[in-house]
Short mmCIF file of C-alpha atoms in Angstrom, two decimals:
data_model
loop_
_atom_site.label_atom_id
_atom_site.label_comp_id
_atom_site.label_asym_id
_atom_site.label_seq_id
_atom_site.Cartn_x
_atom_site.Cartn_y
_atom_site.Cartn_z
CA UNK L 30 8.93 76.65 177.35
CA UNK L 31 8.82 75.71 180.91
CA UNK L 32 12.06 75.21 182.94
CA UNK L 33 12.64 71.71 183.85
CA UNK L 34 12.85 71.76 187.68
CA UNK L 35 10.75 70.84 190.57
CA UNK L 36 7.41 72.31 189.61
CA UNK L 37 6.36 72.92 193.17
CA UNK L 38 7.90 74.06 196.33
CA UNK L 39 6.20 73.91 199.60
CA UNK L 40 8.88 74.96 201.88
CA UNK L 41 11.01 78.24 201.71
CA UNK L 42 12.61 80.84 203.91
CA UNK L 43 11.21 83.57 205.99
CA UNK L 44 10.90 85.96 202.83
CA UNK L 45 9.04 83.32 200.91
CA UNK L 46 6.44 82.73 203.78
CA UNK L 47 6.03 86.58 204.26
CA UNK L 48 5.20 86.83 200.52
CA UNK L 49 2.78 83.93 200.73
CA UNK L 50 0.82 85.69 203.54
CA UNK L 51 0.67 88.94 201.76
CA UNK L 52 -0.64 87.07 198.67
CA UNK L 53 -3.18 85.15 200.85
CA UNK L 54 -4.30 88.36 202.15
CA UNK L 55 -4.67 90.07 198.69
CA UNK L 56 -6.55 87.03 197.44
CA UNK L 57 -8.95 87.16 200.41
CA UNK L 58 -9.45 90.81 199.90
CA UNK L 59 -10.15 90.13 196.36
CA UNK L 60 -12.74 87.57 197.17
CA UNK L 61 -14.34 89.84 199.81
CA UNK L 62 -14.81 92.65 196.99
CA UNK L 63 -16.29 90.15 194.77
CA UNK L 64 -19.23 89.53 197.08
CA UNK L 65 -19.83 93.30 197.80
CA UNK L 66 -22.03 95.48 195.84
CA UNK L 67 -20.19 97.62 193.36
CA UNK L 68 -22.93 100.13 192.54
CA UNK L 69 -26.55 100.69 193.49
CA UNK L 70 -29.48 103.08 192.60
CA UNK L 71 -32.28 104.40 194.67
CA UNK L 72 -35.51 105.09 192.93
CA UNK L 73 -37.51 107.88 194.70
CA UNK L 74 -40.98 106.31 194.39
CA UNK L 75 -39.78 102.85 195.61
CA UNK L 76 -39.51 102.28 199.28
CA UNK L 77 -36.01 101.44 200.51
CA UNK L 78 -32.62 102.53 199.08
CA UNK L 79 -31.00 99.72 197.13
CA UNK L 80 -33.50 99.26 194.48
CA UNK L 81 -30.79 98.35 191.84
CA UNK L 82 -27.54 96.70 193.05
CA UNK L 83 -24.79 95.85 190.84
CA UNK L 84 -22.47 92.79 191.56
CA UNK L 85 -19.65 91.39 189.22
CA UNK L 86 -22.07 88.75 188.18
CA UNK L 87 -25.20 90.80 187.33
CA UNK L 88 -27.69 93.18 188.71
CA UNK L 89 -30.13 92.58 191.43
CA UNK L 90 -33.38 94.55 191.22
CA UNK L 91 -36.39 94.83 193.54
CA UNK L 92 -39.82 93.50 192.64
CA UNK L 93 -41.33 96.92 191.53
CA UNK L 94 -38.37 97.55 189.14
CA UNK L 95 -38.95 94.21 187.58
CA UNK L 96 -42.70 95.00 187.02
CA UNK L 97 -42.10 98.37 185.46
CA UNK L 98 -38.79 98.21 183.60
CA UNK L 99 -37.69 96.47 180.48
CA UNK L 100 -35.65 93.45 181.54
CA UNK L 101 -33.15 94.27 178.64
CA UNK L 102 -32.11 97.26 180.49
CA UNK L 103 -30.79 95.42 183.55
CA UNK L 104 -30.49 91.80 182.56
CA UNK L 105 -27.22 90.30 181.24
CA UNK L 106 -26.91 87.38 178.47
CA UNK L 107 -27.69 83.85 180.02
CA UNK L 108 -23.87 82.87 179.86
CA UNK L 109 -22.72 85.99 181.85
CA UNK L 110 -23.22 84.85 185.30
CA UNK L 111 -21.62 81.37 184.69
CA UNK L 112 -18.79 82.94 182.85
CA UNK L 113 -18.02 85.44 185.67
CA UNK L 114 -18.21 82.73 188.40
CA UNK L 115 -15.98 80.43 186.25
CA UNK L 116 -13.64 83.40 186.05
CA UNK L 117 -13.63 83.95 189.96
CA UNK L 118 -13.03 80.32 190.37
CA UNK L 119 -9.92 80.15 188.09
CA UNK L 120 -8.58 83.40 189.52
CA UNK L 121 -8.67 82.00 192.97
CA UNK L 122 -7.09 78.64 191.87
CA UNK L 123 -4.21 80.53 189.97
CA UNK L 124 -3.50 82.47 193.12
CA UNK L 125 -3.43 79.39 195.20
CA UNK L 126 -1.11 77.63 192.64
CA UNK L 127 1.13 80.68 192.59
CA UNK L 128 1.92 80.32 196.41
CA UNK L 129 3.85 77.07 195.53
CA UNK L 130 4.89 77.30 191.94
CA UNK L 131 8.45 76.83 191.07
CA UNK L 132 8.51 77.23 187.29
CA UNK L 133 9.66 79.88 184.78
CA UNK L 134 8.19 80.62 181.33
CA UNK L 135 10.01 82.02 178.44
CA UNK L 136 8.56 85.16 176.77
CA UNK L 137 10.86 85.55 173.97
CA UNK L 138 14.20 86.24 175.31
CA UNK L 139 13.04 86.79 178.90
CA UNK L 140 12.36 84.14 181.50
CA UNK L 141 9.64 84.98 184.05
CA UNK L 142 8.50 82.97 187.16
CA UNK L 143 5.11 81.46 186.21
CA UNK L 144 3.83 82.44 189.67
CA UNK L 145 4.57 86.05 189.10
CA UNK L 146 2.92 85.99 185.76
CA UNK L 147 -0.34 84.30 187.22
CA UNK L 148 -0.54 86.91 189.88
CA UNK L 149 -0.14 89.79 187.47
CA UNK L 150 -2.84 88.27 185.04
CA UNK L 151 -5.34 87.88 187.78
CA UNK L 152 -4.84 91.52 189.01
CA UNK L 153 -4.87 92.95 185.47
CA UNK L 154 -7.79 90.98 184.66
CA UNK L 155 -9.65 92.07 187.79
CA UNK L 156 -8.82 95.66 187.14
CA UNK L 157 -10.21 94.98 183.54
CA UNK L 158 -13.45 93.55 185.06
CA UNK L 159 -13.72 96.70 187.28
CA UNK L 160 -13.38 98.97 184.19
CA UNK L 161 -15.94 96.87 182.06
CA UNK L 162 -18.36 97.07 184.85
CA UNK L 163 -18.25 100.93 184.88
CA UNK L 164 -18.30 101.04 181.02
CA UNK L 165 -21.27 98.61 180.63
CA UNK L 166 -23.23 100.33 183.19
CA UNK L 167 -22.75 103.75 181.87
CA UNK L 168 -23.51 102.47 178.35
CA UNK L 169 -26.90 101.04 179.60
CA UNK L 170 -27.66 104.17 181.55
CA UNK L 171 -27.09 106.33 178.48
CA UNK L 172 -29.36 104.16 176.54
CA UNK L 173 -32.27 105.07 178.82
CA UNK L 174 -31.13 108.82 179.00
CA UNK L 175 -30.10 108.50 182.72
CA UNK L 176 -26.93 109.00 184.65
CA UNK L 177 -25.00 105.99 185.83
CA UNK L 178 -23.67 108.12 188.60
CA UNK L 179 -25.59 110.82 190.29
CA UNK L 180 -28.86 112.23 190.18
CA UNK L 181 -31.07 111.72 187.06
CA UNK L 182 -34.76 111.28 186.15
CA UNK L 183 -36.66 109.01 183.72
CA UNK L 184 -40.42 108.49 182.81
CA UNK L 185 -42.16 105.87 184.64
CA UNK L 186 -43.98 103.70 181.95
CA UNK L 187 -46.68 102.93 184.31
CA UNK L 188 -47.86 106.35 185.35
CA UNK L 189 -45.84 108.45 182.68
CA UNK L 190 -44.44 110.59 185.51
CA UNK L 191 -41.05 111.72 185.84
CA UNK L 192 -39.14 109.80 188.47
CA UNK L 193 -36.10 110.87 190.30
CA UNK L 194 -33.18 108.32 190.84
CA UNK L 195 -29.84 108.49 192.70
CA UNK L 196 -27.18 106.17 191.77
CA UNK L 197 -23.68 105.72 193.29
CA UNK L 198 -20.42 103.58 193.09
CA UNK L 199 -20.21 101.63 196.40
CA UNK L 200 -17.18 100.92 198.44
CA UNK L 201 -17.00 97.60 196.99
CA UNK L 202 -16.13 98.86 193.55
CA UNK L 203 -13.18 100.88 194.86
CA UNK L 204 -12.13 97.91 196.89
CA UNK L 205 -12.07 95.81 193.77
CA UNK L 206 -9.98 98.23 192.22
CA UNK L 207 -7.52 98.37 195.18
CA UNK L 208 -7.46 94.52 195.06
CA UNK L 209 -6.49 94.37 191.41
CA UNK L 210 -3.59 96.91 191.92
CA UNK L 211 -2.44 95.06 195.06
CA UNK L 212 -1.96 91.88 193.11
CA UNK L 213 -0.21 93.50 190.37
CA UNK L 214 2.08 95.22 192.81
CA UNK L 215 2.77 91.87 194.57
CA UNK L 216 3.64 90.29 191.16
CA UNK L 217 6.23 93.05 190.65
CA UNK L 218 7.70 92.89 193.98
CA UNK L 219 7.77 89.11 194.48
CA UNK L 220 11.58 89.01 193.60
CA UNK L 221 12.11 91.06 196.91
CA UNK L 222 10.78 88.11 198.93
CA UNK L 223 11.66 85.18 196.92
CA UNK L 224 15.30 84.51 195.98
CA UNK L 225 15.87 84.49 192.04
CA UNK L 226 12.02 85.14 191.61
CA UNK L 227 11.58 81.34 192.60
CA UNK L 228 9.42 79.91 195.37
#
């Protein structure tokens, strides 16, 4: 049940506006991390460094990898990229809405501000995405007997030679983790800025 009151409030005191600035900064940081590489791998026999690059919406691979590797090892289902971009758009919309929402929802005997709930859900879901990215990457690496993080070797199907590969988590991965934590923390401390947890 939603409390019957003005659904949106665009004004507010100094505390409200400070919180809004903090939330905008956290949302912008989340958007920044979304476009950063989360993981990359360098295959020794291929010129350059970022031969495989993991983004939240999939993996980019260089031409040589596409020619030599089984696509099933690095491609995601056709629905995956549209799904992740839809998630990102909805998450941004939820954060924008939470800037001005003035409603409460009942979770059993407890009434919580909808804005704080939305912020927490976005933060927790982003943390889940970060965890799933690592889990899926590690699972796929294990399937081909390589390490998701660190040095490993695999057999080149074209030459049957052992090839060295070095893979690392990029700064974008850790930034994404921090962005998720920041949003969860903001949802918990919102009441310090917004009187009675209401915007």
